[in-house]
PDB file of C-alpha atoms in Angstrom:
ATOM      1  CA  UNK A 953      90.272  88.492 106.014  1.00 96.00           C
ATOM      2  CA  UNK A 954      88.043  85.673 104.749  1.00 98.00           C
ATOM      3  CA  UNK A 955      84.673  87.105 103.721  1.00 98.00           C
ATOM      4  CA  UNK A 956      81.652  85.115 102.515  1.00 98.00           C
ATOM      5  CA  UNK A 957      79.114  86.988 100.392  1.00 98.00           C
ATOM      6  CA  UNK A 958      75.700  86.004  99.057  1.00 98.00           C
ATOM      7  CA  UNK A 959      72.707  87.736  97.522  1.00 98.00           C
ATOM      8  CA  UNK A 960      69.494  87.228  95.668  1.00 98.00           C
ATOM      9  CA  UNK A 961      68.829  88.295  92.075  1.00 98.00           C
ATOM     10  CA  UNK A 962      68.087  91.892  93.065  1.00 98.00           C
ATOM     11  CA  UNK A 963      71.563  92.378  94.520  1.00 98.00           C
ATOM     12  CA  UNK A 964      73.798  90.503  92.059  1.00 98.00           C
ATOM     13  CA  UNK A 965      75.323  93.724  90.702  1.00 98.00           C
ATOM     14  CA  UNK A 966      76.081  95.077  94.191  1.00 98.00           C
ATOM     15  CA  UNK A 967      77.536  91.696  95.183  1.00 98.00           C
ATOM     16  CA  UNK A 968      79.798  91.659  92.116  1.00 98.00           C
ATOM     17  CA  UNK A 969      81.020  95.192  92.784  1.00 98.00           C
ATOM     18  CA  UNK A 970      81.716  94.499  96.471  1.00 98.00           C
ATOM     19  CA  UNK A 971      83.434  91.198  95.662  1.00 98.00           C
ATOM     20  CA  UNK A 972      85.785  92.866  93.182  1.00 98.00           C
ATOM     21  CA  UNK A 973      86.467  95.760  95.556  1.00 98.00           C
ATOM     22  CA  UNK A 974      87.169  93.458  98.525  1.00 98.00           C
ATOM     23  CA  UNK A 975      89.484  91.247  96.490  1.00 98.00           C
ATOM     24  CA  UNK A 976      91.282  94.388  95.346  1.00 98.00           C
ATOM     25  CA  UNK A 977      91.874  95.209  99.009  1.00 98.00           C
ATOM     26  CA  UNK A 978      93.478  91.788  99.488  1.00 98.00           C
ATOM     27  CA  UNK A 979      90.591  89.946 101.140  1.00 98.00           C
ATOM     28  CA  UNK A 980      89.781  86.313 100.352  1.00 98.00           C
ATOM     29  CA  UNK A 981      86.144  86.417  99.181  1.00 98.00           C
ATOM     30  CA  UNK A 982      83.937  83.328  99.027  1.00 98.00           C
ATOM     31  CA  UNK A 983      81.116  84.179  96.592  1.00 98.00           C
ATOM     32  CA  UNK A 984      78.158  81.924  97.401  1.00 98.00           C
ATOM     33  CA  UNK A 985      76.063  83.163  94.489  1.00 97.00           C
ATOM     34  CA  UNK A 986      74.009  83.614  92.564  1.00 98.00           C
ATOM     35  CA  UNK A 987      76.067  84.186  89.421  1.00 96.00           C
ATOM     36  CA  UNK A 988      73.312  85.876  87.390  1.00 96.00           C
ATOM     37  CA  UNK A 989      70.273  88.051  87.988  1.00 95.00           C
ATOM     38  CA  UNK A 990      67.855  85.224  87.140  1.00 96.00           C
ATOM     39  CA  UNK A 991      65.135  85.024  89.808  1.00 97.00           C
ATOM     40  CA  UNK A 992      66.137  83.102  92.941  1.00 97.00           C
ATOM     41  CA  UNK A 993      64.824  82.805  96.494  1.00 97.00           C
ATOM     42  CA  UNK A 994      66.803  84.846  99.056  1.00 97.00           C
ATOM     43  CA  UNK A 995      66.334  82.293 101.885  1.00 98.00           C
ATOM     44  CA  UNK A 996      68.394  79.737  99.950  1.00 98.00           C
ATOM     45  CA  UNK A 997      71.346  82.106  99.775  1.00 98.00           C
ATOM     46  CA  UNK A 998      70.902  83.408 103.312  1.00 98.00           C
ATOM     47  CA  UNK A 999      70.922  79.850 104.661  1.00 98.00           C
ATOM     48  CA  UNK A1000      74.024  79.001 102.587  1.00 98.00           C
ATOM     49  CA  UNK A1001      75.809  82.057 103.976  1.00 98.00           C
ATOM     50  CA  UNK A1002      74.835  81.190 107.546  1.00 98.00           C
ATOM     51  CA  UNK A1003      76.068  77.614 107.089  1.00 98.00           C
ATOM     52  CA  UNK A1004      79.391  78.831 105.681  1.00 98.00           C
ATOM     53  CA  UNK A1005      79.841  81.184 108.633  1.00 97.00           C
ATOM     54  CA  UNK A1006      78.921  78.536 111.204  1.00 97.00           C
ATOM     55  CA  UNK A1007      81.327  76.076 109.543  1.00 98.00           C
ATOM     56  CA  UNK A1008      84.187  78.557 109.903  1.00 98.00           C
ATOM     57  CA  UNK A1009      84.659  79.104 106.165  1.00 98.00           C
ATOM     58  CA  UNK A1010      84.761  82.881 106.671  1.00 98.00           C
ATOM     59  CA  UNK A1011      85.549  85.430 109.364  1.00 97.00           C
ATOM     60  CA  UNK A1012      82.779  87.820 108.294  1.00 98.00           C
ATOM     61  CA  UNK A1013      79.837  87.673 105.932  1.00 98.00           C
ATOM     62  CA  UNK A1014      77.872  90.030 103.712  1.00 98.00           C
ATOM     63  CA  UNK A1015      74.224  89.289 102.872  1.00 98.00           C
ATOM     64  CA  UNK A1016      72.443  91.255 100.158  1.00 98.00           C
ATOM     65  CA  UNK A1017      68.939  91.328  98.715  1.00 98.00           C
ATOM     66  CA  UNK A1018      66.624  94.024  97.404  1.00 98.00           C
ATOM     67  CA  UNK A1019      65.783  95.446 100.824  1.00 98.00           C
ATOM     68  CA  UNK A1020      68.238  93.484 102.974  1.00 98.00           C
ATOM     69  CA  UNK A1021      65.349  92.429 105.188  1.00 98.00           C
ATOM     70  CA  UNK A1022      64.529  88.987 103.829  1.00 98.00           C
ATOM     71  CA  UNK A1023      68.074  87.712 103.590  1.00 98.00           C
ATOM     72  CA  UNK A1024      68.928  89.055 107.059  1.00 98.00           C
ATOM     73  CA  UNK A1025      65.995  87.122 108.509  1.00 97.00           C
ATOM     74  CA  UNK A1026      67.185  83.971 106.719  1.00 98.00           C
ATOM     75  CA  UNK A1027      70.755  84.348 108.026  1.00 98.00           C
ATOM     76  CA  UNK A1028      69.539  85.015 111.557  1.00 95.00           C
ATOM     77  CA  UNK A1029      67.637  81.713 111.597  1.00 93.00           C
ATOM     78  CA  UNK A1030      70.984  80.000 112.278  1.00 93.00           C
ATOM     79  CA  UNK A1031      71.667  80.090 116.031  1.00 90.00           C
ATOM     80  CA  UNK A1032      75.438  80.409 115.587  1.00 92.00           C
ATOM     81  CA  UNK A1033      75.305  83.526 113.391  1.00 95.00           C
ATOM     82  CA  UNK A1034      74.346  87.147 114.070  1.00 94.00           C
ATOM     83  CA  UNK A1035      73.365  89.285 111.084  1.00 98.00           C
ATOM     84  CA  UNK A1036      72.709  93.038 111.248  1.00 97.00           C
ATOM     85  CA  UNK A1037      70.815  94.978 108.589  1.00 98.00           C
ATOM     86  CA  UNK A1038      72.408  98.409 108.188  1.00 98.00           C
ATOM     87  CA  UNK A1039      72.180 101.445 105.952  1.00 97.00           C
ATOM     88  CA  UNK A1040      75.045 103.610 107.183  1.00 98.00           C
ATOM     89  CA  UNK A1041      78.620 103.162 108.464  1.00 97.00           C
ATOM     90  CA  UNK A1042      77.800 104.084 112.061  1.00 97.00           C
ATOM     91  CA  UNK A1043      75.185 101.330 112.293  1.00 97.00           C
ATOM     92  CA  UNK A1044      77.703  98.919 110.740  1.00 97.00           C
ATOM     93  CA  UNK A1045      80.298  99.853 113.362  1.00 96.00           C
ATOM     94  CA  UNK A1046      77.778  99.445 116.184  1.00 95.00           C
ATOM     95  CA  UNK A1047      76.732  96.043 114.811  1.00 93.00           C
ATOM     96  CA  UNK A1048      80.292  94.861 115.489  1.00 92.00           C
ATOM     97  CA  UNK A1049      81.005  96.858 118.650  1.00 91.00           C
ATOM     98  CA  UNK A1050      77.759  96.270 120.550  1.00 91.00           C
ATOM     99  CA  UNK A1051      76.201  93.177 118.960  1.00 88.00           C
ATOM    100  CA  UNK A1052      79.223  91.133 117.834  1.00 91.00           C
ATOM    101  CA  UNK A1053      77.509  90.666 114.459  1.00 93.00           C
ATOM    102  CA  UNK A1054      79.483  88.524 112.063  1.00 96.00           C
ATOM    103  CA  UNK A1055      77.285  89.127 109.008  1.00 98.00           C
ATOM    104  CA  UNK A1056      76.358  92.494 107.540  1.00 98.00           C
ATOM    105  CA  UNK A1057      73.128  92.790 105.523  1.00 98.00           C
ATOM    106  CA  UNK A1058      72.262  95.595 103.136  1.00 98.00           C
ATOM    107  CA  UNK A1059      69.501  96.338 100.651  1.00 98.00           C
ATOM    108  CA  UNK A1060      70.698  96.835  97.073  1.00 98.00           C
ATOM    109  CA  UNK A1061      67.587  98.859  96.207  1.00 98.00           C
ATOM    110  CA  UNK A1062      68.140 101.144  99.200  1.00 98.00           C
ATOM    111  CA  UNK A1063      71.874 101.807  99.320  1.00 97.00           C
ATOM    112  CA  UNK A1064      74.318 103.182  96.779  1.00 96.00           C
ATOM    113  CA  UNK A1065      77.689 101.669  95.965  1.00 98.00           C
ATOM    114  CA  UNK A1066      79.740 104.243  97.886  1.00 98.00           C
ATOM    115  CA  UNK A1067      77.568 103.921 100.990  1.00 98.00           C
ATOM    116  CA  UNK A1068      77.715 100.111 100.759  1.00 98.00           C
ATOM    117  CA  UNK A1069      81.521 100.259 100.636  1.00 98.00           C
ATOM    118  CA  UNK A1070      81.583 102.612 103.633  1.00 98.00           C
ATOM    119  CA  UNK A1071      79.331 100.248 105.595  1.00 98.00           C
ATOM    120  CA  UNK A1072      81.475  97.230 104.751  1.00 98.00           C
ATOM    121  CA  UNK A1073      84.667  99.095 105.689  1.00 98.00           C
ATOM    122  CA  UNK A1074      83.236 100.098 109.093  1.00 97.00           C
ATOM    123  CA  UNK A1075      82.031  96.556 109.675  1.00 97.00           C
ATOM    124  CA  UNK A1076      85.340  94.915 108.792  1.00 97.00           C
ATOM    125  CA  UNK A1077      87.515  97.103 111.003  1.00 94.00           C
ATOM    126  CA  UNK A1078      85.196  96.988 114.015  1.00 85.00           C
ATOM    127  CA  UNK A1079      85.751  94.800 117.039  1.00 84.00           C
ATOM    128  CA  UNK A1080      83.322  93.595 119.692  1.00 74.00           C
ATOM    129  CA  UNK A1081      83.584  95.766 122.803  1.00 59.00           C
ATOM    130  CA  UNK A1082      82.515  92.985 125.181  1.00 67.00           C
ATOM    131  CA  UNK A1083      81.965  94.273 128.696  1.00 75.00           C
ATOM    132  CA  UNK A1084      78.368  95.302 129.355  1.00 78.00           C
ATOM    133  CA  UNK A1085      77.431  94.113 125.852  1.00 84.00           C
ATOM    134  CA  UNK A1086      78.637  90.524 126.354  1.00 77.00           C
ATOM    135  CA  UNK A1087      75.720  89.461 128.566  1.00 74.00           C
ATOM    136  CA  UNK A1088      73.213  90.873 126.109  1.00 82.00           C
ATOM    137  CA  UNK A1089      74.857  89.113 123.174  1.00 78.00           C
ATOM    138  CA  UNK A1090      74.858  85.835 125.144  1.00 81.00           C
ATOM    139  CA  UNK A1091      71.098  86.203 125.553  1.00 77.00           C
ATOM    140  CA  UNK A1092      70.747  86.353 121.768  1.00 81.00           C
ATOM    141  CA  UNK A1093      72.149  82.818 121.555  1.00 77.00           C
ATOM    142  CA  UNK A1094      70.217  81.573 124.578  1.00 76.00           C
ATOM    143  CA  UNK A1095      66.663  82.953 124.431  1.00 72.00           C
ATOM    144  CA  UNK A1096      64.351  82.333 127.373  1.00 75.00           C
ATOM    145  CA  UNK A1097      61.883  80.295 125.321  1.00 73.00           C
ATOM    146  CA  UNK A1098      62.268  76.726 124.144  1.00 60.00           C
ATOM    147  CA  UNK A1099      59.966  76.927 121.136  1.00 64.00           C
ATOM    148  CA  UNK A1100      61.318  75.616 117.851  1.00 64.00           C
ATOM    149  CA  UNK A1101      61.885  78.266 115.166  1.00 59.00           C
ATOM    150  CA  UNK A1102      59.246  78.581 112.458  1.00 59.00           C
TER     151      UNK A1102
END
């Protein structure tokens, strides 16, 4: 599977560990940075990840920052991408099954390495269930308001 991954400075170590682990499993990982833990702004990396996903450069994405909140908001600004912030494997599975999320977000300050791996594994093997969930997911891409995003 082609997986894009990005983080901010707070999650560089988790990103490096997950990248190595995923490559060891045979996945093609596109590391969008940053390369060091020097201070950066998470929106820059969230936007880069969203653009890579929308351009078809990856099948799934992983977004990481200190809490997972900021970068997930940045990724979700792109209308063609759905990012879910999770903290356990069941939520990761539901993000795929019910919400057809293509990007998984996690907080490096809130999740350990083993739990992060378990979340990623659940996310990667999950499929969208469709059915009653499809109409709801369609509404996520077509909201009832025409206001421009902030």
